[in-house]
XYZ file of C-alpha atoms in Angstrom:
149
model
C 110.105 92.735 106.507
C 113.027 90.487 108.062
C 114.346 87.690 106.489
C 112.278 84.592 106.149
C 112.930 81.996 108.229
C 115.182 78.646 106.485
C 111.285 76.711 106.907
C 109.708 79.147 104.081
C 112.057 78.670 102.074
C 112.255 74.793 102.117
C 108.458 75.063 101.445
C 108.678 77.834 98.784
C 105.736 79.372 100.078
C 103.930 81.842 98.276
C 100.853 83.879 98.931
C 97.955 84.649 96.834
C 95.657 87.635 97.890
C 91.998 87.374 95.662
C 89.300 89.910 95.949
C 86.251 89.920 94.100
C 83.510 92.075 92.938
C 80.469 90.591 92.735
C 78.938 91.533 89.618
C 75.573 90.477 87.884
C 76.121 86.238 87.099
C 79.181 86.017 89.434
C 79.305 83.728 92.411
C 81.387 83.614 95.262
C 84.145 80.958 95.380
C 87.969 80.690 95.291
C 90.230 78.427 93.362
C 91.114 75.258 94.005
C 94.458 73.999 95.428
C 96.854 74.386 92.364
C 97.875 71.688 90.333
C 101.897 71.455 89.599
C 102.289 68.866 86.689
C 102.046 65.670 88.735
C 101.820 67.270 92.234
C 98.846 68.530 94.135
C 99.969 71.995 95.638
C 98.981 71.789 99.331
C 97.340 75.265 100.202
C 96.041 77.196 103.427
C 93.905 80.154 103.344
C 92.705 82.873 105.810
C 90.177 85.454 105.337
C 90.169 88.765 105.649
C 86.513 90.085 105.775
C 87.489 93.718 105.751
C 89.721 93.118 102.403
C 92.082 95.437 103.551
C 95.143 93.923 105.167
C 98.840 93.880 103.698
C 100.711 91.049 104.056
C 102.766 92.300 106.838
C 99.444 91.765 108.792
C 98.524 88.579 107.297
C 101.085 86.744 107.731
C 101.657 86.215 111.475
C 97.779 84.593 110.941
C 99.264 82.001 108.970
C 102.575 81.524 111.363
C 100.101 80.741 114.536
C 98.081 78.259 112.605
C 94.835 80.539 111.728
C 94.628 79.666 108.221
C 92.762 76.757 107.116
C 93.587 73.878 104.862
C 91.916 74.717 101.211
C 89.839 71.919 99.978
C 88.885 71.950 96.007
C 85.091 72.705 96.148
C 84.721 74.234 99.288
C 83.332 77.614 98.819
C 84.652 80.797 100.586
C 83.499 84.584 100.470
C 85.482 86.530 98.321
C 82.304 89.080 97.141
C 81.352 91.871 99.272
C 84.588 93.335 100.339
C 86.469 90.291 101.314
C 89.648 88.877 100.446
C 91.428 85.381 100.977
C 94.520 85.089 101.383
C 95.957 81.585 100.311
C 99.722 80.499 101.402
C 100.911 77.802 98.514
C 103.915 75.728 99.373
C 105.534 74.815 96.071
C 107.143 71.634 95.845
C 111.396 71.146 95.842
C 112.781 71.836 92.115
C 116.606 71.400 91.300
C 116.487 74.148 88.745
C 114.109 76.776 88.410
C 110.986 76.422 86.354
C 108.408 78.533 84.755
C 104.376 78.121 85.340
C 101.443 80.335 85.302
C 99.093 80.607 88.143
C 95.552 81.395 87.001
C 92.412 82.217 88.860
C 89.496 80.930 86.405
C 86.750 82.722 88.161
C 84.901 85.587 86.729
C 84.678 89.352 88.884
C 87.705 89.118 90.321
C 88.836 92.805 90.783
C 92.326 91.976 92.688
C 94.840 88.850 92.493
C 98.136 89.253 93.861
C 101.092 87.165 93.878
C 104.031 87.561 96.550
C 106.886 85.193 96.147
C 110.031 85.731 98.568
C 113.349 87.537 97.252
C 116.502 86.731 98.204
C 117.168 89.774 99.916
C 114.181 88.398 102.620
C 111.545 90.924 101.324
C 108.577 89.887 98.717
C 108.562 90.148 94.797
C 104.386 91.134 94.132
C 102.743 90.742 90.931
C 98.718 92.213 90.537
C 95.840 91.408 87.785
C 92.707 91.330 88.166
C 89.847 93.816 86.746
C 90.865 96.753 88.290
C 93.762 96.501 86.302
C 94.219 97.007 82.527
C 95.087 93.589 81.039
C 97.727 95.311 78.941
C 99.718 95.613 82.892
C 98.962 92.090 83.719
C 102.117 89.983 83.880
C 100.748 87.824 81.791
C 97.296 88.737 79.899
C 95.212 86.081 79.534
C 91.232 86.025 79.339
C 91.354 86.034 83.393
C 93.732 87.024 86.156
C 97.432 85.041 85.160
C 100.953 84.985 87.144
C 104.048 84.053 86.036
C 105.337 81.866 88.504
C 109.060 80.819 88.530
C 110.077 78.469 91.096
């Protein structure tokens, strides 16, 4: 991938992929817009009803203005094969900081996490239940991220 341009980086965008299963009980949603202590985490999103697209292919979606603005409580389709893809633009720190991203839903087979490098390529992280919780980078009772900004 070629280096980010200086606008994602001012942003500190990040981008969350969530797929679910949808198992017995489970209903389809997404989570909210994230909460930064004091700070409401704007967030877009853009689905991907074939659940099978890489970044690479996402992201030019979010660059022409596909994705939509997440709104806590709206409801989106992440059973049945789907995924969403949310873009999270973290707010301006003057030294790095720890936080964990969770996704309190239950059936949620994938979560990943890609946060830019320096080097202009993408640092990923995965949970989820398809994954042992022992590989999670951070195990938790559902899918957690460690999330230094």
């Amino acid at each position: 991938m070629n280096a980010l341009p200086g606008a994602w980086w001012r942003w500190m965008a990040v981008f969350l992929a969530v797929t679910a299963g949808m198992a017995a009980g489970a209903q389809p949603g997404h989570p909210a817009p994230a909460d930064w202590p004091g700070v409401q985490v704007p967030a877009h999103f853009w689905v991907d009803e074939s659940g099978k697209l890489s970044l690479d292919e996402v992201l030019p979606r979010f660059q022409r203005g596909e994705a939509g603005l997440a709104e806590p409580g709206k409801i989106l389709p992440t059973g049945q094969g789907h995924a969403v893809w949310y873009q999270l633009q973290l707010p301006v720190v003057m030294a790095p900081s720890d936080a964990v991203l969770t996704v309190p839903h239950p059936g949620m087979d994938s979560v990943e996490l890609y946060q830019p490098d320096p080097a202009g390529g993408w640092r990923v992280q995965r949970s989820g239940d398809l994954l042992p919780v022992l590989s999670w980078p951070v195990r938790y009772l559902h899918p957690a991220l460690s999330l230094i900004h």
